[in-house]
mmCIF file of C-alpha atoms in Angstrom:
data_model
loop_
_atom_site.group_PDB
_atom_site.id
_atom_site.type_symbol
_atom_site.label_atom_id
_atom_site.label_comp_id
_atom_site.label_asym_id
_atom_site.label_seq_id
_atom_site.Cartn_x
_atom_site.Cartn_y
_atom_site.Cartn_z
ATOM 1 C CA MET I 1 60.828 125.345 71.742
ATOM 2 C CA LYS I 2 62.793 123.290 74.420
ATOM 3 C CA SER I 3 61.903 119.402 74.584
ATOM 4 C CA THR I 4 63.094 116.983 76.997
ATOM 5 C CA ILE I 5 64.825 114.124 75.581
ATOM 6 C CA ARG I 6 64.397 110.649 77.329
ATOM 7 C CA ARG I 7 65.340 106.995 76.852
ATOM 8 C CA ALA I 8 62.932 105.127 75.457
ATOM 9 C CA GLU I 9 61.273 101.753 77.966
ATOM 10 C CA ARG I 10 59.635 98.748 77.021
ATOM 11 C CA ALA I 11 56.309 100.301 77.442
ATOM 12 C CA ASP I 12 56.805 103.122 75.055
ATOM 13 C CA MET I 13 57.545 100.401 72.237
ATOM 14 C CA PRO I 14 53.608 101.222 70.845
ATOM 15 C CA ASN I 15 54.601 104.820 70.471
ATOM 16 C CA VAL I 16 57.652 103.741 68.707
ATOM 17 C CA PHE I 17 55.811 101.853 66.574
ATOM 18 C CA ALA I 18 53.233 104.884 65.807
ATOM 19 C CA LEU I 19 55.879 107.057 64.630
ATOM 20 C CA ILE I 20 57.596 104.510 62.657
ATOM 21 C CA LYS I 21 54.072 104.160 60.927
ATOM 22 C CA GLU I 22 53.861 108.136 60.893
ATOM 23 C CA LEU I 23 56.983 108.395 58.925
ATOM 24 C CA ALA I 24 55.846 105.538 56.601
ATOM 25 C CA ASP I 25 52.791 107.502 55.772
ATOM 26 C CA TYR I 26 54.907 110.939 55.325
ATOM 27 C CA GLU I 27 57.251 108.756 52.875
ATOM 28 C CA ASN I 28 54.138 107.281 50.801
ATOM 29 C CA GLU I 29 54.911 104.161 51.897
ATOM 30 C CA PRO I 30 52.246 102.643 54.705
ATOM 31 C CA ASP I 31 52.193 99.407 53.500
ATOM 32 C CA GLN I 32 56.347 98.783 53.513
ATOM 33 C CA VAL I 33 56.175 98.704 57.418
ATOM 34 C CA LYS I 34 56.506 94.988 58.435
ATOM 35 C CA THR I 35 57.493 94.986 62.067
ATOM 36 C CA SER I 36 55.476 94.840 64.812
ATOM 37 C CA VAL I 37 55.303 96.396 68.521
ATOM 38 C CA GLU I 38 56.268 92.726 69.988
ATOM 39 C CA GLU I 39 59.086 92.714 67.403
ATOM 40 C CA LEU I 40 60.654 95.982 68.565
ATOM 41 C CA ILE I 41 59.947 94.570 72.395
ATOM 42 C CA GLU I 42 61.753 91.118 71.282
ATOM 43 C CA ASP I 43 64.674 92.939 69.299
ATOM 44 C CA GLY I 44 65.080 95.976 71.365
ATOM 45 C CA TYR I 45 65.032 94.559 75.022
ATOM 46 C CA CYS I 46 66.784 91.263 74.724
ATOM 47 C CA GLU I 47 70.111 89.939 75.787
ATOM 48 C CA ASN I 48 71.822 92.039 72.671
ATOM 49 C CA PRO I 49 69.545 94.980 72.010
ATOM 50 C CA LEU I 50 69.652 95.468 68.035
ATOM 51 C CA PHE I 51 68.750 99.397 68.686
ATOM 52 C CA LYS I 52 68.042 102.455 70.744
ATOM 53 C CA VAL I 53 65.538 104.732 71.163
ATOM 54 C CA VAL I 54 65.318 108.256 72.638
ATOM 55 C CA PHE I 55 62.307 110.471 72.293
ATOM 56 C CA ALA I 56 61.961 114.159 72.328
ATOM 57 C CA GLU I 57 58.802 115.094 74.774
ATOM 58 C CA VAL I 58 57.076 118.492 74.973
ATOM 59 C CA ASP I 59 54.908 118.978 78.482
ATOM 60 C CA GLY I 60 55.004 115.428 78.112
ATOM 61 C CA ASP I 61 53.642 114.895 74.487
ATOM 62 C CA ILE I 62 56.008 112.848 72.495
ATOM 63 C CA ALA I 63 57.107 115.266 69.542
ATOM 64 C CA GLY I 64 59.810 113.019 68.451
ATOM 65 C CA MET I 65 62.466 110.253 68.672
ATOM 66 C CA VAL I 66 65.924 108.541 66.987
ATOM 67 C CA PHE I 67 65.951 105.034 65.851
ATOM 68 C CA TYR I 68 69.760 104.578 66.132
ATOM 69 C CA TYR I 69 72.281 101.741 66.527
ATOM 70 C CA PHE I 70 76.174 101.045 66.466
ATOM 71 C CA GLY I 71 77.985 99.320 63.984
ATOM 72 C CA TYR I 72 81.516 99.038 62.832
ATOM 73 C CA SER I 73 82.996 100.558 59.896
ATOM 74 C CA THR I 74 86.133 98.409 58.557
ATOM 75 C CA TRP I 75 87.739 101.989 57.633
ATOM 76 C CA LYS I 76 86.435 104.098 60.421
ATOM 77 C CA GLY I 77 85.688 101.852 63.488
ATOM 78 C CA LYS I 78 82.897 102.176 65.631
ATOM 79 C CA MET I 79 80.062 104.361 64.076
ATOM 80 C CA LEU I 80 76.639 105.249 65.111
ATOM 81 C CA TYR I 81 74.000 104.831 62.629
ATOM 82 C CA ILE I 82 70.886 106.614 62.636
ATOM 83 C CA GLU I 83 67.697 104.855 61.125
ATOM 84 C CA ASP I 84 65.291 107.358 61.356
ATOM 85 C CA ILE I 85 64.893 110.902 62.806
ATOM 86 C CA ILE I 86 61.070 111.445 63.402
ATOM 87 C CA VAL I 87 59.250 114.609 64.565
ATOM 88 C CA THR I 88 55.420 114.534 64.453
ATOM 89 C CA ASP I 89 53.955 116.652 62.061
ATOM 90 C CA ARG I 90 52.668 119.209 64.736
ATOM 91 C CA PHE I 91 55.988 119.593 66.504
ATOM 92 C CA ARG I 92 57.836 120.243 63.295
ATOM 93 C CA ARG I 93 59.701 123.519 62.591
ATOM 94 C CA ASN I 94 60.264 124.158 66.553
ATOM 95 C CA GLY I 95 63.491 122.857 66.788
ATOM 96 C CA ILE I 96 62.979 119.353 67.907
ATOM 97 C CA GLY I 97 64.854 117.696 65.498
ATOM 98 C CA LYS I 98 67.675 120.072 65.818
ATOM 99 C CA GLN I 99 67.808 118.772 69.473
ATOM 100 C CA LEU I 100 67.640 115.109 68.717
ATOM 101 C CA PHE I 101 70.445 115.759 66.261
ATOM 102 C CA ASP I 102 72.475 117.156 68.756
ATOM 103 C CA PHE I 103 71.916 114.411 71.121
ATOM 104 C CA MET I 104 73.026 112.002 68.407
ATOM 105 C CA ARG I 105 76.342 114.278 68.054
ATOM 106 C CA ARG I 106 76.874 113.746 72.233
ATOM 107 C CA GLU I 107 75.994 110.150 72.404
ATOM 108 C CA ALA I 108 78.486 109.370 69.591
ATOM 109 C CA ARG I 109 81.041 111.196 71.153
ATOM 110 C CA LYS I 110 80.411 109.951 74.335
ATOM 111 C CA GLU I 111 80.607 106.311 72.713
ATOM 112 C CA ASN I 112 83.564 107.187 70.718
ATOM 113 C CA ALA I 113 82.043 106.811 67.341
ATOM 114 C CA LYS I 114 84.193 107.874 64.849
ATOM 115 C CA GLN I 115 81.259 108.651 62.067
ATOM 116 C CA ILE I 116 77.825 109.047 62.330
ATOM 117 C CA ARG I 117 75.728 107.609 59.294
ATOM 118 C CA PHE I 118 72.350 108.025 57.869
ATOM 119 C CA HIS I 119 70.499 108.407 54.849
ATOM 120 C CA VAL I 120 67.951 110.690 53.730
ATOM 121 C CA LEU I 121 65.309 110.173 50.283
ATOM 122 C CA ASP I 122 66.400 112.460 47.901
ATOM 123 C CA TRP I 123 63.083 113.867 47.342
ATOM 124 C CA ASN I 124 62.924 114.968 51.184
ATOM 125 C CA GLU I 125 64.089 118.551 51.087
ATOM 126 C CA PRO I 126 63.246 119.825 54.419
ATOM 127 C CA ALA I 127 65.178 116.916 55.685
ATOM 128 C CA ILE I 128 68.199 117.827 53.196
ATOM 129 C CA ASN I 129 68.094 121.355 54.009
ATOM 130 C CA PHE I 130 68.026 120.439 57.699
ATOM 131 C CA TYR I 131 71.199 118.296 57.588
ATOM 132 C CA LYS I 132 73.072 120.665 55.332
ATOM 133 C CA LYS I 133 72.381 123.243 58.204
ATOM 134 C CA ASN I 134 73.647 121.122 60.455
ATOM 135 C CA GLY I 135 77.029 120.368 59.023
ATOM 136 C CA VAL I 136 76.352 117.599 57.373
ATOM 137 C CA SER I 137 78.182 116.187 54.025
ATOM 138 C CA LEU I 138 75.961 114.527 51.536
ATOM 139 C CA ASP I 139 78.064 111.656 49.638
ATOM 140 C CA GLY I 140 76.688 111.158 45.913
ATOM 141 C CA ASP I 141 79.260 108.563 45.546
ATOM 142 C CA TRP I 142 77.339 105.424 47.425
ATOM 143 C CA ILE I 143 74.159 103.481 46.341
ATOM 144 C CA LEU I 144 72.147 102.225 48.818
ATOM 145 C CA CYS I 145 72.108 98.412 48.333
ATOM 146 C CA LYS I 146 69.936 95.922 49.877
ATOM 147 C CA LEU I 147 68.318 92.590 50.078
ATOM 148 C CA GLU I 148 64.463 92.181 50.888
ATOM 149 C CA ASP I 149 63.551 89.741 52.692
ATOM 150 C CA LYS I 150 62.073 87.373 49.610
ATOM 151 C CA ASP I 151 65.744 87.222 48.437
ATOM 152 C CA ILE I 152 67.681 86.365 51.692
#
C-alpha cells in the first residue's frame, strides 16, 4: 500500500494527539498521556520548535506518523531521535511503517545526522522484528533512565 508522506501543520495537532492516545492504549498505558493538544501546539509551533511530525496518508486518511526531533551526541554529533512511529491499527502490515522509517533515514541524511536513535519496549515483538528487518541494531548495553515530573 503506497502512502503520501507530508509534514504536520498546527491544525493537525488534534490528529497527532489522537495517534498518541492510540499508541498509549496499544501499550496498555492510557493514563500515562499527560500532554494535550494545546501543549503540542505550544511546543511544536513556537520560535524554536521542540519536535517535528510527519504523517503517512492513504487516500486522504491518516495511516500513521513519526514524531521526532534532533539532538546531539557528544561522541557522534548530530542525531535524529524518533520518539514514536505510530501506524493505526487498520493500516498495519501494509508497508506504512517502512515508508515512514525510510523517510526518517532520508531526513537524517538530508540533515547530516550521524545517527538515528529510538527505543522499543522489550515485549513489542512486532516492532522489534520490524526494526531487525530494517537493519537496526538492538543495543542491550544501555539502560533507559528517566526522572518523572514529580522528581524533577
